[in-house]
Short mmCIF file of C-alpha atoms in Angstrom, two decimals:
data_model
loop_
_atom_site.label_atom_id
_atom_site.label_comp_id
_atom_site.label_asym_id
_atom_site.label_seq_id
_atom_site.Cartn_x
_atom_site.Cartn_y
_atom_site.Cartn_z
CA MET A 11 68.08 37.03 -17.19
CA GLN A 12 68.18 34.61 -14.27
CA LYS A 13 68.20 37.49 -11.80
CA GLY A 14 65.15 38.99 -13.53
CA ILE A 15 63.30 35.67 -13.42
CA ALA A 16 64.20 35.23 -9.76
CA ALA A 17 62.90 38.74 -8.99
CA LEU A 18 59.62 38.06 -10.77
CA LEU A 19 59.27 34.73 -8.95
CA GLY A 20 59.91 36.52 -5.68
CA ILE A 21 56.90 38.83 -6.15
CA ASN A 22 54.71 35.97 -7.55
CA ALA A 23 54.52 37.58 -11.00
CA LEU A 24 55.69 34.30 -12.61
CA MET A 25 54.61 30.73 -11.88
CA PRO A 26 56.98 27.82 -12.58
CA VAL A 27 55.48 25.15 -14.83
CA GLU A 28 58.48 22.88 -15.39
CA THR A 29 62.22 23.23 -15.62
CA GLY A 30 62.98 26.48 -17.44
CA VAL A 31 59.31 27.14 -18.28
CA TYR A 32 57.26 29.85 -16.54
CA GLN A 33 53.83 31.42 -16.91
CA LEU A 34 52.40 34.76 -15.87
CA ASN A 35 50.35 34.93 -12.72
CA PRO A 36 46.69 34.19 -13.66
CA ARG A 37 45.52 37.50 -12.17
CA ILE A 38 48.07 39.42 -14.25
CA ARG A 39 47.02 37.55 -17.40
CA SER A 40 43.36 38.27 -16.61
CA PHE A 41 44.15 41.96 -16.11
CA LEU A 42 46.03 42.21 -19.42
CA SER A 43 43.30 40.31 -21.30
CA GLU A 44 40.64 42.58 -19.86
CA ARG A 45 42.58 45.72 -20.76
CA LEU A 46 43.36 44.53 -24.29
CA ALA A 47 39.85 43.03 -24.80
CA GLN A 48 41.42 39.69 -25.76
CA TYR A 49 38.94 37.15 -24.44
CA SER A 50 39.08 33.42 -25.09
CA ALA A 51 36.11 31.58 -26.56
CA MET A 52 34.98 30.07 -23.23
CA GLN A 53 36.40 32.57 -20.73
CA THR A 54 34.56 32.26 -17.43
CA LEU A 55 32.98 35.16 -15.61
CA THR A 56 34.46 36.40 -12.34
CA ARG A 57 32.42 35.12 -9.40
CA ILE A 58 31.49 37.59 -6.64
CA THR A 59 30.28 35.02 -4.09
CA GLU A 60 33.58 35.26 -2.21
CA GLN A 61 33.24 39.04 -1.91
CA ILE A 62 29.62 38.72 -0.73
CA HIS A 63 30.62 36.27 2.04
CA GLY A 64 33.52 38.55 3.01
CA GLY A 65 31.19 41.56 3.16
CA ARG A 66 28.76 39.66 5.41
CA ALA A 67 31.58 38.67 7.78
CA LYS A 68 32.92 42.23 7.99
CA TRP A 69 29.42 43.59 8.62
CA ARG A 70 28.86 41.10 11.46
CA GLU A 71 32.20 42.20 12.93
CA LEU A 72 31.11 45.85 12.86
CA VAL A 73 27.81 44.97 14.53
CA ASP A 74 29.64 43.00 17.27
CA MET A 75 31.98 45.95 17.84
CA ARG A 76 29.02 48.30 18.28
CA GLN A 77 27.29 45.91 20.68
CA SER A 78 30.43 45.30 22.80
CA GLY A 79 31.59 48.92 22.73
CA ASP A 80 35.12 47.94 21.64
CA GLU A 81 35.67 49.89 18.41
CA ARG A 82 39.46 50.04 18.29
CA ASP A 83 39.65 48.23 14.92
CA LYS A 84 36.50 49.82 13.46
CA ALA A 85 38.41 51.99 10.96
CA GLN A 86 40.35 49.00 9.57
CA ILE A 87 37.18 46.92 9.16
CA GLU A 88 35.42 49.79 7.40
CA GLU A 89 38.36 50.23 5.02
CA SER A 90 38.37 46.49 4.31
CA LEU A 91 34.59 46.54 3.62
CA ASN A 92 35.08 49.53 1.33
CA TYR A 93 37.73 47.60 -0.63
CA THR A 94 35.36 44.60 -0.90
CA LEU A 95 32.59 46.79 -2.32
CA ASN A 96 35.02 48.25 -4.87
CA GLU A 97 35.97 44.70 -5.90
CA ILE A 98 32.29 43.84 -6.47
CA VAL A 99 31.81 46.93 -8.66
CA PHE A 100 34.98 46.22 -10.65
CA PHE A 101 34.19 42.52 -11.20
CA MET A 102 30.63 43.26 -12.30
CA GLY A 103 31.86 45.83 -14.81
CA GLN A 104 34.44 43.35 -16.10
CA ASN A 105 31.79 40.62 -16.46
CA LEU A 106 29.44 42.91 -18.39
CA ARG A 107 32.22 44.00 -20.76
CA LEU A 108 33.11 40.36 -21.37
CA LEU A 109 29.49 39.40 -22.08
CA ASN A 110 28.95 42.37 -24.41
CA HIS A 111 32.15 41.52 -26.28
CA GLN A 112 31.23 37.84 -26.69
CA THR A 113 27.66 38.55 -27.85
CA ALA A 114 28.48 41.49 -30.13
CA THR A 115 28.71 39.33 -33.29
CA ASP A 116 27.02 36.20 -34.59
CA TYR A 117 30.21 34.13 -34.45
CA GLY A 118 32.25 35.87 -31.74
CA ASN A 119 35.78 34.52 -31.63
CA VAL A 120 35.01 30.95 -32.75
CA GLU A 121 35.40 29.39 -36.17
CA SER A 122 32.07 27.61 -36.71
CA LEU A 123 28.37 27.94 -36.01
CA LYS A 124 28.30 24.77 -33.91
CA ARG A 125 30.96 26.13 -31.56
CA LYS A 126 29.09 29.44 -31.38
CA LEU A 127 25.97 27.59 -30.21
CA ARG A 128 28.00 25.84 -27.51
CA GLN A 129 29.46 29.19 -26.50
CA ASN A 130 25.97 30.69 -26.23
CA HIS A 131 24.86 27.79 -24.01
CA PHE A 132 27.92 28.32 -21.83
CA TYR A 133 27.27 32.03 -21.34
CA ALA A 134 23.53 31.47 -20.86
CA ASP A 135 24.34 29.31 -17.82
CA SER A 136 26.92 31.87 -16.66
CA VAL A 137 24.35 34.68 -16.83
CA LYS A 138 21.91 32.66 -14.72
CA THR A 139 24.65 32.09 -12.13
CA LEU A 140 25.50 35.80 -12.12
CA ILE A 141 21.83 36.74 -11.62
CA SER A 142 21.68 34.32 -8.67
CA GLU A 143 24.72 36.05 -7.15
CA LEU A 144 23.02 39.43 -7.61
CA ASN A 145 20.06 38.08 -5.65
CA GLN A 146 22.46 37.11 -2.82
CA LEU A 147 23.96 40.61 -3.01
CA GLN A 148 20.45 42.10 -2.75
CA ASP A 149 19.80 40.05 0.42
CA PHE A 150 23.04 41.42 1.89
CA PHE A 151 21.95 45.00 1.15
CA GLU A 152 18.57 44.44 2.79
CA MET A 153 20.28 43.05 5.88
CA VAL A 154 22.53 46.13 6.07
CA ASP A 155 19.52 48.46 5.64
CA ASN A 156 17.58 46.80 8.45
CA GLU A 157 20.42 46.39 10.96
CA ALA A 158 22.15 49.74 10.29
CA LEU A 159 19.15 51.64 11.64
CA ALA A 160 19.06 49.48 14.76
CA TYR A 161 22.78 49.77 15.59
CA GLY A 162 23.40 53.31 14.37
CA LEU A 163 25.81 52.41 11.55
CA HIS A 164 24.40 55.00 9.18
CA GLU A 165 27.71 55.84 7.49
CA ILE A 166 28.20 52.17 6.48
CA ARG A 167 24.64 52.01 5.14
CA HIS A 168 25.25 55.17 3.09
CA MET A 169 28.52 53.78 1.72
CA VAL A 170 26.88 50.49 0.66
CA ASN A 171 23.93 52.23 -0.99
CA VAL A 172 26.08 54.75 -2.90
CA ARG A 173 28.88 52.38 -3.96
CA VAL A 174 26.96 49.27 -5.01
CA LYS A 175 23.21 49.33 -4.45
CA ALA A 176 22.67 52.30 -6.77
CA ARG A 177 24.20 50.28 -9.63
CA MET A 178 22.07 47.15 -9.11
CA GLY A 179 19.27 48.33 -11.39
CA ASP A 180 21.61 49.06 -14.29
CA TRP A 181 23.37 45.69 -13.85
CA ARG A 182 20.07 43.80 -13.97
CA VAL A 183 18.91 45.68 -17.06
CA GLN A 184 22.14 44.89 -18.92
CA LEU A 185 22.03 41.23 -17.86
CA ASN A 186 18.40 40.95 -19.01
CA ASP A 187 19.34 42.43 -22.41
CA ILE A 188 22.26 40.03 -22.80
CA GLN A 189 20.06 37.13 -21.69
CA ALA A 190 17.43 38.09 -24.28
CA ILE A 191 20.06 38.29 -27.04
CA ILE A 192 21.46 34.84 -26.22
CA SER A 193 17.98 33.32 -25.91
CA LYS A 194 16.87 34.84 -29.24
CA ARG A 195 19.92 33.55 -31.09
CA LEU A 196 19.55 30.07 -29.61
CA PHE A 197 15.87 29.99 -30.58
CA VAL A 198 16.56 31.19 -34.12
CA GLN A 199 19.47 28.83 -34.69
CA ARG A 200 17.40 25.88 -33.44
CA ARG A 201 14.95 26.38 -36.32
CA VAL A 202 17.52 26.92 -39.04
CA ASP A 203 17.43 24.21 -41.67
CA ARG A 204 20.45 22.18 -42.65
CA GLU A 205 20.77 24.01 -45.98
CA LEU A 206 20.94 27.36 -44.24
CA LYS A 207 23.58 26.04 -41.86
CA VAL A 208 25.70 25.10 -44.86
CA LEU A 209 25.14 28.60 -46.27
CA TYR A 210 26.15 30.17 -42.95
CA GLY A 211 29.29 28.07 -42.91
CA THR A 212 30.15 29.16 -46.46
CA GLY A 213 29.60 32.81 -45.57
CA LEU A 214 31.78 32.42 -42.49
CA TRP A 215 34.56 30.81 -44.57
CA MET A 216 34.45 33.68 -47.09
CA VAL A 217 34.70 36.22 -44.25
CA ARG A 218 37.63 34.35 -42.72
CA ASN A 219 39.36 33.89 -46.11
CA PRO A 220 38.86 37.06 -48.19
CA THR A 221 40.12 37.13 -51.77
CA LEU A 222 41.72 40.27 -53.26
CA ASP A 223 42.24 39.17 -56.89
CA GLY A 224 39.12 37.10 -57.48
CA PHE A 225 38.84 33.32 -57.44
CA GLU A 226 41.49 30.99 -58.84
CA VAL A 227 40.41 29.15 -62.00
CA GLU A 228 42.05 25.93 -63.15
CA LEU A 229 42.92 26.61 -66.83
CA GLY A 230 44.18 23.14 -67.72
CA SER A 231 46.05 22.28 -70.92
CA ALA A 232 43.65 24.07 -73.32
CA PRO A 233 42.34 27.26 -71.73
CA GLN A 234 39.54 29.22 -73.34
CA PRO A 235 40.67 32.39 -75.15
CA THR A 236 38.06 34.48 -73.34
CA LEU A 237 39.84 33.79 -70.05
CA LEU A 238 43.18 35.08 -71.33
CA GLN A 239 42.36 38.13 -73.49
CA PRO A 240 39.73 40.73 -72.56
CA THR A 241 37.20 41.72 -75.21
CA PRO A 242 36.49 45.49 -75.48
CA ILE A 243 32.84 46.49 -75.41
CA ARG A 244 31.72 49.81 -76.85
CA VAL A 245 29.80 51.72 -74.21
CA ARG A 246 27.71 54.78 -74.99
CA PRO A 247 28.14 57.45 -72.30
CA ARG A 248 25.00 58.56 -70.54
CA PHE A 249 24.25 61.41 -68.18
CA ASP A 250 23.06 60.79 -64.66
CA ILE A 251 19.97 62.97 -64.40
CA GLN A 252 19.71 62.30 -60.66
CA ALA A 253 23.15 63.77 -59.85
CA HIS A 254 23.48 67.28 -58.41
CA GLY A 255 26.05 70.01 -58.90
CA ILE A 256 26.94 72.90 -61.19
CA ASP A 257 28.97 70.78 -63.60
CA GLN A 258 26.15 68.28 -63.98
CA GLU A 259 23.65 71.08 -64.67
CA LYS A 260 25.91 72.53 -67.38
CA LEU A 261 26.15 69.13 -69.08
CA LEU A 262 22.38 68.74 -69.02
CA GLN A 263 21.87 72.26 -70.43
CA ALA A 264 24.35 71.56 -73.24
CA ALA A 265 22.59 68.30 -74.08
CA ALA A 266 19.17 69.97 -74.02
CA ALA A 267 20.42 72.74 -76.37
CA ARG A 268 21.32 70.14 -79.04
CA LEU A 269 17.86 68.59 -78.99
CA PRO A 270 15.45 69.56 -81.81
CA ALA A 271 12.73 72.04 -80.95
CA PRO A 272 9.37 70.45 -80.19
CA SER A 273 6.75 70.73 -82.88
CA VAL A 274 3.89 73.04 -81.93
CA VAL A 275 0.46 71.94 -83.07
CA ALA A 276 -2.09 74.71 -83.26
CA GLY A 277 -5.17 73.47 -81.55
CA THR A 278 -8.69 74.56 -82.27
CA LYS A 279 -10.30 76.67 -79.62
CA THR A 280 -13.51 75.26 -78.25
CA ALA A 281 -16.30 77.40 -77.00
CA LYS A 282 -16.62 77.58 -73.24
CA LEU A 283 -19.71 75.88 -71.90
CA LYS A 284 -21.56 76.65 -68.75
CA GLN A 285 -20.58 74.26 -66.02
CA VAL A 286 -23.44 72.35 -64.46
CA VAL A 287 -23.19 70.25 -61.31
CA LYS A 288 -25.02 67.00 -62.05
CA SER A 289 -24.40 65.13 -58.80
CA THR A 290 -23.06 65.95 -55.35
CA SER A 291 -22.98 62.42 -53.91
CA VAL A 292 -19.60 60.80 -53.42
CA GLU A 293 -19.33 57.22 -54.48
CA LEU A 294 -17.91 55.11 -51.65
CA ILE A 295 -15.56 52.35 -52.69
CA ASP A 296 -14.78 49.67 -50.16
CA PRO A 297 -11.06 48.97 -50.10
CA PRO A 298 -10.12 45.35 -50.80
CA MET A 299 -9.60 43.24 -47.70
CA ARG A 300 -6.12 42.01 -46.86
CA GLU A 301 -5.36 38.34 -47.07
CA GLU A 302 -4.97 37.97 -43.28
CA ASP A 303 -8.44 39.52 -42.75
CA LEU A 304 -9.97 37.13 -45.29
CA LEU A 305 -8.34 34.16 -43.54
CA LEU A 306 -9.59 35.45 -40.17
CA GLU A 307 -13.18 35.83 -41.43
CA GLU A 308 -13.13 32.29 -42.83
CA LEU A 309 -11.74 30.99 -39.52
CA VAL A 310 -14.49 32.76 -37.52
CA GLY A 311 -17.11 31.39 -39.92
CA PHE A 312 -15.73 27.87 -39.48
CA LEU A 313 -15.81 28.17 -35.68
CA SER A 314 -19.45 29.27 -35.87
CA SER A 315 -20.48 26.45 -38.23
CA PRO A 316 -21.96 23.10 -37.06
CA GLN A 317 -18.76 21.22 -37.94
CA ARG A 318 -16.68 23.45 -35.67
CA ARG A 319 -13.84 21.91 -33.65
CA PRO A 320 -10.75 23.11 -31.76
CA LEU A 321 -7.78 23.56 -34.07
CA GLU A 322 -4.32 25.12 -34.23
CA ILE A 323 -4.16 28.52 -35.89
CA SER A 324 -0.88 27.88 -37.71
CA GLN A 325 -2.45 25.00 -39.70
CA TRP A 326 -5.44 27.03 -40.93
CA GLN A 327 -5.18 27.50 -44.71
CA LEU A 328 -1.42 26.84 -44.51
CA GLU A 329 -0.70 26.75 -48.25
CA ARG A 330 -2.78 29.84 -48.89
CA ARG A 331 -1.05 31.75 -46.09
CA LYS A 332 2.40 30.80 -47.40
CA ALA A 333 1.43 31.85 -50.92
CA ALA A 334 0.42 35.28 -49.58
CA GLY A 335 3.84 35.69 -47.94
CA LEU A 336 2.38 35.92 -44.43
CA SER A 337 4.90 34.65 -41.83
CA GLU A 338 3.86 32.30 -39.06
CA GLU A 339 4.82 34.72 -36.26
CA ALA A 340 2.86 37.63 -37.76
CA TRP A 341 -0.19 35.42 -38.39
CA LEU A 342 -0.20 34.00 -34.83
CA LEU A 343 0.09 37.43 -33.18
CA TYR A 344 -2.53 39.09 -35.41
CA ALA A 345 -5.06 36.21 -35.32
CA THR A 346 -4.77 35.72 -31.54
CA HIS A 347 -5.48 39.41 -30.86
CA GLN A 348 -8.41 39.61 -33.31
CA LEU A 349 -9.99 36.40 -32.01
CA ALA A 350 -9.74 37.71 -28.45
CA VAL A 351 -11.57 40.89 -29.53
CA LYS A 352 -14.35 38.75 -31.04
CA GLY A 353 -14.71 36.81 -27.75
CA ILE A 354 -13.26 33.53 -29.01
CA ARG A 355 -11.12 31.68 -26.50
CA THR A 356 -7.51 30.86 -27.42
CA GLU A 357 -4.78 28.94 -25.61
CA LEU A 358 -0.98 29.15 -26.11
CA GLN A 359 0.72 25.82 -26.81
CA VAL A 360 3.69 26.36 -24.47
CA THR A 361 6.67 24.01 -24.76
CA LYS A 362 9.93 23.83 -22.82
CA ALA A 363 12.79 23.92 -25.30
CA THR A 364 15.90 21.95 -24.40
CA ASP A 365 18.38 24.53 -25.64
CA THR A 366 16.99 27.67 -23.96
CA PHE A 367 16.02 28.65 -20.44
CA ASN A 368 12.85 30.49 -21.55
CA ALA A 369 9.41 28.97 -22.05
CA VAL A 370 8.36 29.41 -25.70
CA PHE A 371 5.14 28.62 -27.56
CA ASP A 372 4.96 26.97 -30.96
CA ASP A 373 1.28 27.41 -31.75
CA VAL A 374 -2.09 28.71 -30.52
CA MET A 375 -5.16 26.48 -30.02
CA VAL A 376 -8.48 28.17 -30.80
CA PHE A 377 -11.94 27.14 -29.53
CA SER A 378 -15.40 28.29 -30.57
CA ALA A 379 -17.20 30.75 -28.32
CA GLU A 380 -19.85 28.15 -27.34
CA VAL A 381 -17.30 25.49 -26.20
CA VAL A 382 -16.54 25.67 -22.43
#
């Protein structure tokens, strides 16, 4: 055992913590966690700034070699740059897998909604940092594109474009999707009432603690008989007329055969009369207006009246809108578009939320067409 520990220490696979206590090398632990998809609640993303700086230095070295004419170490520098580009591709793929894993569920790998909100804030900042690093990587690619044509390093330019630059668009799309998911969940959770938070916590507890045999009931000293002895209930069997299959059809045919025959009533034959067309006009019936259209007409009428004034759309006929089951988001989007068609000026009430990096709007201010 001691020889094995000494061998692992010799290749830096183990790190001594204290006497007789060792830990795996952090890179080995990161590799195993990534392969087994076992991520901690606040696991940080892998930064690529070091690889970007290394790529810039190796590119400058290749340019200096071409200018001086001494290209004895050119193959080694190109191989090192190739390895750096592979590291960037691998780290970006690992970061995207980590982000997708952590945002796949509402609660991730934490035990409460409050911790999930903190986790979302943490990864929102991490995504912004990663996007900033992608911008630095884009600047590096542009520098290679411009200088490769001037110094004749076309093979390096082709390697950079094929290995990394071709994947930049897909990386940005995935990061934007993850950023939108985090931002949406932060915005929704910010508006959740305290009662709903308690309900979410109860639902989370029931998911974490499933019951197989029902809930435990305290019987006490005098339990009710209904809790100890089941009462049989006579149930009349019925056929499922919506089921399909040969057996089900046979059962239905047998049941129909036992039914009494319907009574036939001989009806009196009436003489056929000559059909006469009395009117060819079609009566037009106006369909009833929807509640949102009625509210919009009343709002336009108010804005055209002498007592008109600027007001917020969400407060217009609030109780009536809630009674009709019209949500605030649907009403704001529909009313803003219809008012713009009618030539009435509107203005978004944009606010900067403290728990999200996006600018959101809470309401829309509407003005009459005559007000400038």
